[in-house]
C-alpha cells in the first residue's frame, strides 16, 4: 500500500509538471484560435488580461539576458512546420526575415502534432536561441534534442512551428 501511495504521488507530481511546462503552449493556441489569429506567435492581449493587469503585483525586473555573440543576420535558421497546417513554416519564415534573420531552409518536421512552437540551438549558441525565442514569444528553448547538427542544412538554430 505504501508503494502504491508513493507511485500515486509521483504520478500527480509528473502531471502537474507536464501541465506547467506544456500548458502555456496549449493556452496560447486556444487563445489564438479564439481570436481568429491562427498560428501567430506574438503575444495576444484579451479583455480579461487587461482587466486583471492592474491588480497584479509589480514584478521585479529580471536580469538582462547575456548579449548574443552573432547578429540576427548572422544567425541562420531552419524553420520546420510541426503543426500540419499548409504554409505555416513559410509564413513564420517571412516574420523571421522581417526581424532580420537569415532563413537557411524551410520544410516539414517529421511529426505534425507539436502542441507548441520551440527553438533548438547548436552547442554554443544558447544566447542566440534565447533571443529568437524572445523575439517570437516562444517559451520552449533547448539544445538540439534528437537532431544532429548535420541535419540543420547549415543553419545555426532550428524553429519548429507548433500549433
JSON list of C-alpha atoms in Angstrom, two decimals:
[
{"chain": "A", "resi": 1, "resn": "UNK", "atom": "CA", "xyz": [0.00, 0.00, 0.00]},
{"chain": "A", "resi": 2, "resn": "UNK", "atom": "CA", "xyz": [2.87, 2.36, 0.75]},
{"chain": "A", "resi": 3, "resn": "UNK", "atom": "CA", "xyz": [4.39, 1.69, -2.67]},
{"chain": "A", "resi": 4, "resn": "UNK", "atom": "CA", "xyz": [1.03, 2.45, -4.32]},
{"chain": "A", "resi": 5, "resn": "UNK", "atom": "CA", "xyz": [0.70, 5.72, -2.40]},
{"chain": "A", "resi": 6, "resn": "UNK", "atom": "CA", "xyz": [4.23, 6.81, -3.41]},
{"chain": "A", "resi": 7, "resn": "UNK", "atom": "CA", "xyz": [3.54, 5.90, -7.05]},
{"chain": "A", "resi": 8, "resn": "UNK", "atom": "CA", "xyz": [0.27, 7.86, -6.99]},
{"chain": "A", "resi": 9, "resn": "UNK", "atom": "CA", "xyz": [2.03, 10.91, -5.52]},
{"chain": "A", "resi": 10, "resn": "UNK", "atom": "CA", "xyz": [4.74, 10.70, -8.21]},
{"chain": "A", "resi": 11, "resn": "UNK", "atom": "CA", "xyz": [2.09, 10.46, -10.91]},
{"chain": "A", "resi": 12, "resn": "UNK", "atom": "CA", "xyz": [0.30, 13.56, -9.63]},
{"chain": "A", "resi": 13, "resn": "UNK", "atom": "CA", "xyz": [3.61, 15.45, -9.47]},
{"chain": "A", "resi": 14, "resn": "UNK", "atom": "CA", "xyz": [4.52, 14.44, -13.04]},
{"chain": "A", "resi": 15, "resn": "UNK", "atom": "CA", "xyz": [1.10, 15.53, -14.32]},
{"chain": "A", "resi": 16, "resn": "UNK", "atom": "CA", "xyz": [1.45, 18.90, -12.56]},
{"chain": "A", "resi": 17, "resn": "UNK", "atom": "CA", "xyz": [4.91, 19.47, -14.07]},
{"chain": "A", "resi": 18, "resn": "UNK", "atom": "CA", "xyz": [3.62, 18.48, -17.51]},
{"chain": "A", "resi": 19, "resn": "UNK", "atom": "CA", "xyz": [0.73, 20.91, -17.29]},
{"chain": "A", "resi": 20, "resn": "UNK", "atom": "CA", "xyz": [3.06, 23.72, -16.20]},
{"chain": "A", "resi": 21, "resn": "UNK", "atom": "CA", "xyz": [5.58, 23.05, -18.97]},
{"chain": "A", "resi": 22, "resn": "UNK", "atom": "CA", "xyz": [3.21, 22.29, -21.83]},
{"chain": "A", "resi": 23, "resn": "UNK", "atom": "CA", "xyz": [0.14, 24.18, -20.65]},
{"chain": "A", "resi": 24, "resn": "UNK", "atom": "CA", "xyz": [1.35, 27.61, -21.74]},
{"chain": "A", "resi": 25, "resn": "UNK", "atom": "CA", "xyz": [1.61, 26.47, -25.36]},
{"chain": "A", "resi": 26, "resn": "UNK", "atom": "CA", "xyz": [-1.85, 24.88, -25.22]},
{"chain": "A", "resi": 27, "resn": "UNK", "atom": "CA", "xyz": [-3.39, 28.02, -23.75]},
{"chain": "A", "resi": 28, "resn": "UNK", "atom": "CA", "xyz": [-1.66, 30.23, -26.34]},
{"chain": "A", "resi": 29, "resn": "UNK", "atom": "CA", "xyz": [-3.06, 28.03, -29.10]},
{"chain": "A", "resi": 30, "resn": "UNK", "atom": "CA", "xyz": [-6.57, 28.16, -27.64]},
{"chain": "A", "resi": 31, "resn": "UNK", "atom": "CA", "xyz": [-6.32, 31.91, -27.22]},
{"chain": "A", "resi": 32, "resn": "UNK", "atom": "CA", "xyz": [-5.06, 32.39, -30.80]},
{"chain": "A", "resi": 33, "resn": "UNK", "atom": "CA", "xyz": [-7.86, 30.17, -32.13]},
{"chain": "A", "resi": 34, "resn": "UNK", "atom": "CA", "xyz": [-10.48, 32.07, -30.16]},
{"chain": "A", "resi": 35, "resn": "UNK", "atom": "CA", "xyz": [-9.29, 35.40, -31.54]},
{"chain": "A", "resi": 36, "resn": "UNK", "atom": "CA", "xyz": [-9.01, 34.05, -35.09]},
{"chain": "A", "resi": 37, "resn": "UNK", "atom": "CA", "xyz": [-5.32, 34.84, -35.45]},
{"chain": "A", "resi": 38, "resn": "UNK", "atom": "CA", "xyz": [-4.25, 31.32, -36.50]},
{"chain": "A", "resi": 39, "resn": "UNK", "atom": "CA", "xyz": [-0.63, 30.42, -35.71]},
{"chain": "A", "resi": 40, "resn": "UNK", "atom": "CA", "xyz": [0.72, 33.86, -34.92]},
{"chain": "A", "resi": 41, "resn": "UNK", "atom": "CA", "xyz": [3.30, 33.61, -32.14]},
{"chain": "A", "resi": 42, "resn": "UNK", "atom": "CA", "xyz": [3.14, 37.17, -30.92]},
{"chain": "A", "resi": 43, "resn": "UNK", "atom": "CA", "xyz": [1.55, 37.98, -27.57]},
{"chain": "A", "resi": 44, "resn": "UNK", "atom": "CA", "xyz": [-2.23, 38.37, -27.66]},
{"chain": "A", "resi": 45, "resn": "UNK", "atom": "CA", "xyz": [-3.92, 40.54, -25.02]},
{"chain": "A", "resi": 46, "resn": "UNK", "atom": "CA", "xyz": [-7.53, 39.82, -24.13]},
{"chain": "A", "resi": 47, "resn": "UNK", "atom": "CA", "xyz": [-10.02, 41.98, -22.27]},
{"chain": "A", "resi": 48, "resn": "UNK", "atom": "CA", "xyz": [-9.74, 39.70, -19.23]},
{"chain": "A", "resi": 49, "resn": "UNK", "atom": "CA", "xyz": [-5.96, 40.14, -19.21]},
{"chain": "A", "resi": 50, "resn": "UNK", "atom": "CA", "xyz": [-6.31, 43.91, -19.48]},
{"chain": "A", "resi": 51, "resn": "UNK", "atom": "CA", "xyz": [-8.73, 43.99, -16.53]},
{"chain": "A", "resi": 52, "resn": "UNK", "atom": "CA", "xyz": [-6.58, 41.69, -14.39]},
{"chain": "A", "resi": 53, "resn": "UNK", "atom": "CA", "xyz": [-3.31, 43.52, -15.05]},
{"chain": "A", "resi": 54, "resn": "UNK", "atom": "CA", "xyz": [-3.76, 46.44, -12.59]},
{"chain": "A", "resi": 55, "resn": "UNK", "atom": "CA", "xyz": [-4.48, 44.06, -9.69]},
{"chain": "A", "resi": 56, "resn": "UNK", "atom": "CA", "xyz": [-1.27, 42.09, -10.25]},
{"chain": "A", "resi": 57, "resn": "UNK", "atom": "CA", "xyz": [1.74, 42.82, -8.06]},
{"chain": "A", "resi": 58, "resn": "UNK", "atom": "CA", "xyz": [4.62, 44.54, -9.83]},
{"chain": "A", "resi": 59, "resn": "UNK", "atom": "CA", "xyz": [7.27, 42.00, -10.72]},
{"chain": "A", "resi": 60, "resn": "UNK", "atom": "CA", "xyz": [10.96, 42.70, -10.15]},
{"chain": "A", "resi": 61, "resn": "UNK", "atom": "CA", "xyz": [12.84, 43.28, -13.37]},
{"chain": "A", "resi": 62, "resn": "UNK", "atom": "CA", "xyz": [14.76, 40.17, -14.42]},
{"chain": "A", "resi": 63, "resn": "UNK", "atom": "CA", "xyz": [18.45, 40.46, -15.08]},
{"chain": "A", "resi": 64, "resn": "UNK", "atom": "CA", "xyz": [19.23, 41.40, -18.66]},
{"chain": "A", "resi": 65, "resn": "UNK", "atom": "CA", "xyz": [19.99, 38.31, -20.73]},
{"chain": "A", "resi": 66, "resn": "UNK", "atom": "CA", "xyz": [23.53, 37.80, -21.94]},
{"chain": "A", "resi": 67, "resn": "UNK", "atom": "CA", "xyz": [24.19, 39.52, -25.24]},
{"chain": "A", "resi": 68, "resn": "UNK", "atom": "CA", "xyz": [24.23, 37.13, -28.22]},
{"chain": "A", "resi": 69, "resn": "UNK", "atom": "CA", "xyz": [27.55, 36.77, -29.99]},
{"chain": "A", "resi": 70, "resn": "UNK", "atom": "CA", "xyz": [26.05, 36.74, -33.50]},
{"chain": "A", "resi": 71, "resn": "UNK", "atom": "CA", "xyz": [23.81, 39.39, -35.05]},
{"chain": "A", "resi": 72, "resn": "UNK", "atom": "CA", "xyz": [20.37, 38.36, -36.28]},
{"chain": "A", "resi": 73, "resn": "UNK", "atom": "CA", "xyz": [21.67, 38.48, -39.86]},
{"chain": "A", "resi": 74, "resn": "UNK", "atom": "CA", "xyz": [24.48, 36.06, -38.96]},
{"chain": "A", "resi": 75, "resn": "UNK", "atom": "CA", "xyz": [22.05, 33.70, -37.21]},
{"chain": "A", "resi": 76, "resn": "UNK", "atom": "CA", "xyz": [20.79, 31.35, -39.90]},
{"chain": "A", "resi": 77, "resn": "UNK", "atom": "CA", "xyz": [17.64, 29.36, -39.24]},
{"chain": "A", "resi": 78, "resn": "UNK", "atom": "CA", "xyz": [15.95, 26.15, -40.34]},
{"chain": "A", "resi": 79, "resn": "UNK", "atom": "CA", "xyz": [12.17, 26.52, -40.00]},
{"chain": "A", "resi": 80, "resn": "UNK", "atom": "CA", "xyz": [10.11, 23.33, -39.87]},
{"chain": "A", "resi": 81, "resn": "UNK", "atom": "CA", "xyz": [6.34, 23.00, -39.92]},
{"chain": "A", "resi": 82, "resn": "UNK", "atom": "CA", "xyz": [5.35, 20.87, -36.94]},
{"chain": "A", "resi": 83, "resn": "UNK", "atom": "CA", "xyz": [1.62, 21.57, -36.92]},
{"chain": "A", "resi": 84, "resn": "UNK", "atom": "CA", "xyz": [0.47, 20.16, -40.27]},
{"chain": "A", "resi": 85, "resn": "UNK", "atom": "CA", "xyz": [-1.10, 23.42, -41.49]},
{"chain": "A", "resi": 86, "resn": "UNK", "atom": "CA", "xyz": [-0.08, 24.21, -45.07]},
{"chain": "A", "resi": 87, "resn": "UNK", "atom": "CA", "xyz": [2.27, 27.18, -45.30]},
{"chain": "A", "resi": 88, "resn": "UNK", "atom": "CA", "xyz": [2.87, 27.60, -41.55]},
{"chain": "A", "resi": 89, "resn": "UNK", "atom": "CA", "xyz": [6.66, 27.34, -41.83]},
{"chain": "A", "resi": 90, "resn": "UNK", "atom": "CA", "xyz": [6.75, 29.70, -44.83]},
{"chain": "A", "resi": 91, "resn": "UNK", "atom": "CA", "xyz": [4.63, 32.28, -43.03]},
{"chain": "A", "resi": 92, "resn": "UNK", "atom": "CA", "xyz": [6.87, 32.10, -39.97]},
{"chain": "A", "resi": 93, "resn": "UNK", "atom": "CA", "xyz": [9.96, 32.40, -42.22]},
{"chain": "A", "resi": 94, "resn": "UNK", "atom": "CA", "xyz": [8.58, 35.71, -43.57]},
{"chain": "A", "resi": 95, "resn": "UNK", "atom": "CA", "xyz": [8.19, 37.01, -39.99]},
{"chain": "A", "resi": 96, "resn": "UNK", "atom": "CA", "xyz": [11.74, 35.92, -39.19]},
{"chain": "A", "resi": 97, "resn": "UNK", "atom": "CA", "xyz": [13.13, 37.72, -42.22]},
{"chain": "A", "resi": 98, "resn": "UNK", "atom": "CA", "xyz": [11.32, 40.88, -41.07]},
{"chain": "A", "resi": 99, "resn": "UNK", "atom": "CA", "xyz": [13.19, 40.52, -37.76]},
{"chain": "A", "resi": 100, "resn": "UNK", "atom": "CA", "xyz": [16.47, 40.42, -39.71]},
{"chain": "A", "resi": 101, "resn": "UNK", "atom": "CA", "xyz": [17.21, 36.68, -39.51]},
{"chain": "A", "resi": 102, "resn": "UNK", "atom": "CA", "xyz": [18.60, 34.64, -42.37]},
{"chain": "A", "resi": 103, "resn": "UNK", "atom": "CA", "xyz": [16.33, 31.69, -43.17]},
{"chain": "A", "resi": 104, "resn": "UNK", "atom": "CA", "xyz": [18.54, 28.89, -44.48]},
{"chain": "A", "resi": 105, "resn": "UNK", "atom": "CA", "xyz": [15.72, 26.49, -45.35]},
{"chain": "A", "resi": 106, "resn": "UNK", "atom": "CA", "xyz": [12.02, 25.77, -44.77]},
{"chain": "A", "resi": 107, "resn": "UNK", "atom": "CA", "xyz": [10.47, 22.31, -44.58]},
{"chain": "A", "resi": 108, "resn": "UNK", "atom": "CA", "xyz": [8.27, 19.90, -42.68]},
{"chain": "A", "resi": 109, "resn": "UNK", "atom": "CA", "xyz": [9.10, 18.30, -39.35]},
{"chain": "A", "resi": 110, "resn": "UNK", "atom": "CA", "xyz": [8.94, 14.52, -39.03]},
{"chain": "A", "resi": 111, "resn": "UNK", "atom": "CA", "xyz": [5.79, 14.95, -36.92]},
{"chain": "A", "resi": 112, "resn": "UNK", "atom": "CA", "xyz": [2.90, 17.35, -37.33]},
{"chain": "A", "resi": 113, "resn": "UNK", "atom": "CA", "xyz": [1.47, 17.23, -33.82]},
{"chain": "A", "resi": 114, "resn": "UNK", "atom": "CA", "xyz": [3.66, 19.70, -31.93]},
{"chain": "A", "resi": 115, "resn": "UNK", "atom": "CA", "xyz": [1.47, 21.41, -29.31]},
{"chain": "A", "resi": 116, "resn": "UNK", "atom": "CA", "xyz": [3.70, 24.49, -29.16]},
{"chain": "A", "resi": 117, "resn": "UNK", "atom": "CA", "xyz": [6.50, 26.07, -31.15]},
{"chain": "A", "resi": 118, "resn": "UNK", "atom": "CA", "xyz": [10.05, 25.55, -29.93]},
{"chain": "A", "resi": 119, "resn": "UNK", "atom": "CA", "xyz": [13.55, 26.79, -30.63]},
{"chain": "A", "resi": 120, "resn": "UNK", "atom": "CA", "xyz": [16.57, 24.48, -30.62]},
{"chain": "A", "resi": 121, "resn": "UNK", "atom": "CA", "xyz": [20.16, 25.65, -30.87]},
{"chain": "A", "resi": 122, "resn": "UNK", "atom": "CA", "xyz": [23.55, 24.22, -31.75]},
{"chain": "A", "resi": 123, "resn": "UNK", "atom": "CA", "xyz": [26.15, 23.90, -28.96]},
{"chain": "A", "resi": 124, "resn": "UNK", "atom": "CA", "xyz": [27.47, 27.33, -28.00]},
{"chain": "A", "resi": 125, "resn": "UNK", "atom": "CA", "xyz": [24.51, 29.25, -29.45]},
{"chain": "A", "resi": 126, "resn": "UNK", "atom": "CA", "xyz": [22.18, 29.34, -26.44]},
{"chain": "A", "resi": 127, "resn": "UNK", "atom": "CA", "xyz": [22.18, 33.16, -26.37]},
{"chain": "A", "resi": 128, "resn": "UNK", "atom": "CA", "xyz": [21.06, 33.33, -29.99]},
{"chain": "A", "resi": 129, "resn": "UNK", "atom": "CA", "xyz": [18.37, 30.71, -29.33]},
{"chain": "A", "resi": 130, "resn": "UNK", "atom": "CA", "xyz": [17.04, 32.66, -26.37]},
{"chain": "A", "resi": 131, "resn": "UNK", "atom": "CA", "xyz": [16.96, 35.88, -28.42]},
{"chain": "A", "resi": 132, "resn": "UNK", "atom": "CA", "xyz": [14.98, 34.17, -31.20]},
{"chain": "A", "resi": 133, "resn": "UNK", "atom": "CA", "xyz": [12.52, 32.77, -28.65]},
{"chain": "A", "resi": 134, "resn": "UNK", "atom": "CA", "xyz": [12.16, 36.21, -27.07]},
{"chain": "A", "resi": 135, "resn": "UNK", "atom": "CA", "xyz": [11.62, 37.84, -30.50]},
{"chain": "A", "resi": 136, "resn": "UNK", "atom": "CA", "xyz": [8.74, 35.43, -31.25]},
{"chain": "A", "resi": 137, "resn": "UNK", "atom": "CA", "xyz": [7.41, 34.96, -27.68]},
{"chain": "A", "resi": 138, "resn": "UNK", "atom": "CA", "xyz": [8.17, 31.24, -27.73]},
{"chain": "A", "resi": 139, "resn": "UNK", "atom": "CA", "xyz": [8.54, 29.73, -24.24]},
{"chain": "A", "resi": 140, "resn": "UNK", "atom": "CA", "xyz": [10.34, 26.48, -25.16]},
{"chain": "A", "resi": 141, "resn": "UNK", "atom": "CA", "xyz": [14.09, 26.72, -25.87]},
{"chain": "A", "resi": 142, "resn": "UNK", "atom": "CA", "xyz": [16.57, 23.84, -25.69]},
{"chain": "A", "resi": 143, "resn": "UNK", "atom": "CA", "xyz": [19.77, 22.48, -27.09]},
{"chain": "A", "resi": 144, "resn": "UNK", "atom": "CA", "xyz": [19.39, 20.18, -30.07]},
{"chain": "A", "resi": 145, "resn": "UNK", "atom": "CA", "xyz": [17.42, 17.18, -28.87]},
{"chain": "A", "resi": 146, "resn": "UNK", "atom": "CA", "xyz": [17.20, 14.17, -31.16]},
{"chain": "A", "resi": 147, "resn": "UNK", "atom": "CA", "xyz": [18.57, 16.17, -34.09]},
{"chain": "A", "resi": 148, "resn": "UNK", "atom": "CA", "xyz": [22.14, 16.11, -35.30]},
{"chain": "A", "resi": 149, "resn": "UNK", "atom": "CA", "xyz": [23.80, 19.41, -36.33]},
{"chain": "A", "resi": 150, "resn": "UNK", "atom": "CA", "xyz": [24.35, 17.86, -39.77]},
{"chain": "A", "resi": 151, "resn": "UNK", "atom": "CA", "xyz": [20.54, 17.74, -40.23]},
{"chain": "A", "resi": 152, "resn": "UNK", "atom": "CA", "xyz": [20.23, 21.54, -39.91]},
{"chain": "A", "resi": 153, "resn": "UNK", "atom": "CA", "xyz": [21.28, 22.17, -43.53]},
{"chain": "A", "resi": 154, "resn": "UNK", "atom": "CA", "xyz": [23.95, 24.60, -42.36]},
{"chain": "A", "resi": 155, "resn": "UNK", "atom": "CA", "xyz": [21.61, 26.58, -40.07]},
{"chain": "A", "resi": 156, "resn": "UNK", "atom": "CA", "xyz": [22.62, 27.58, -36.56]},
{"chain": "A", "resi": 157, "resn": "UNK", "atom": "CA", "xyz": [19.13, 27.43, -34.98]},
{"chain": "A", "resi": 158, "resn": "UNK", "atom": "CA", "xyz": [16.03, 25.33, -35.55]},
{"chain": "A", "resi": 159, "resn": "UNK", "atom": "CA", "xyz": [12.49, 26.63, -35.17]},
{"chain": "A", "resi": 160, "resn": "UNK", "atom": "CA", "xyz": [9.70, 24.06, -35.13]},
{"chain": "A", "resi": 161, "resn": "UNK", "atom": "CA", "xyz": [6.34, 25.77, -35.68]},
{"chain": "A", "resi": 162, "resn": "UNK", "atom": "CA", "xyz": [3.73, 24.17, -33.44]},
{"chain": "A", "resi": 163, "resn": "UNK", "atom": "CA", "xyz": [0.00, 24.75, -33.03]}
]
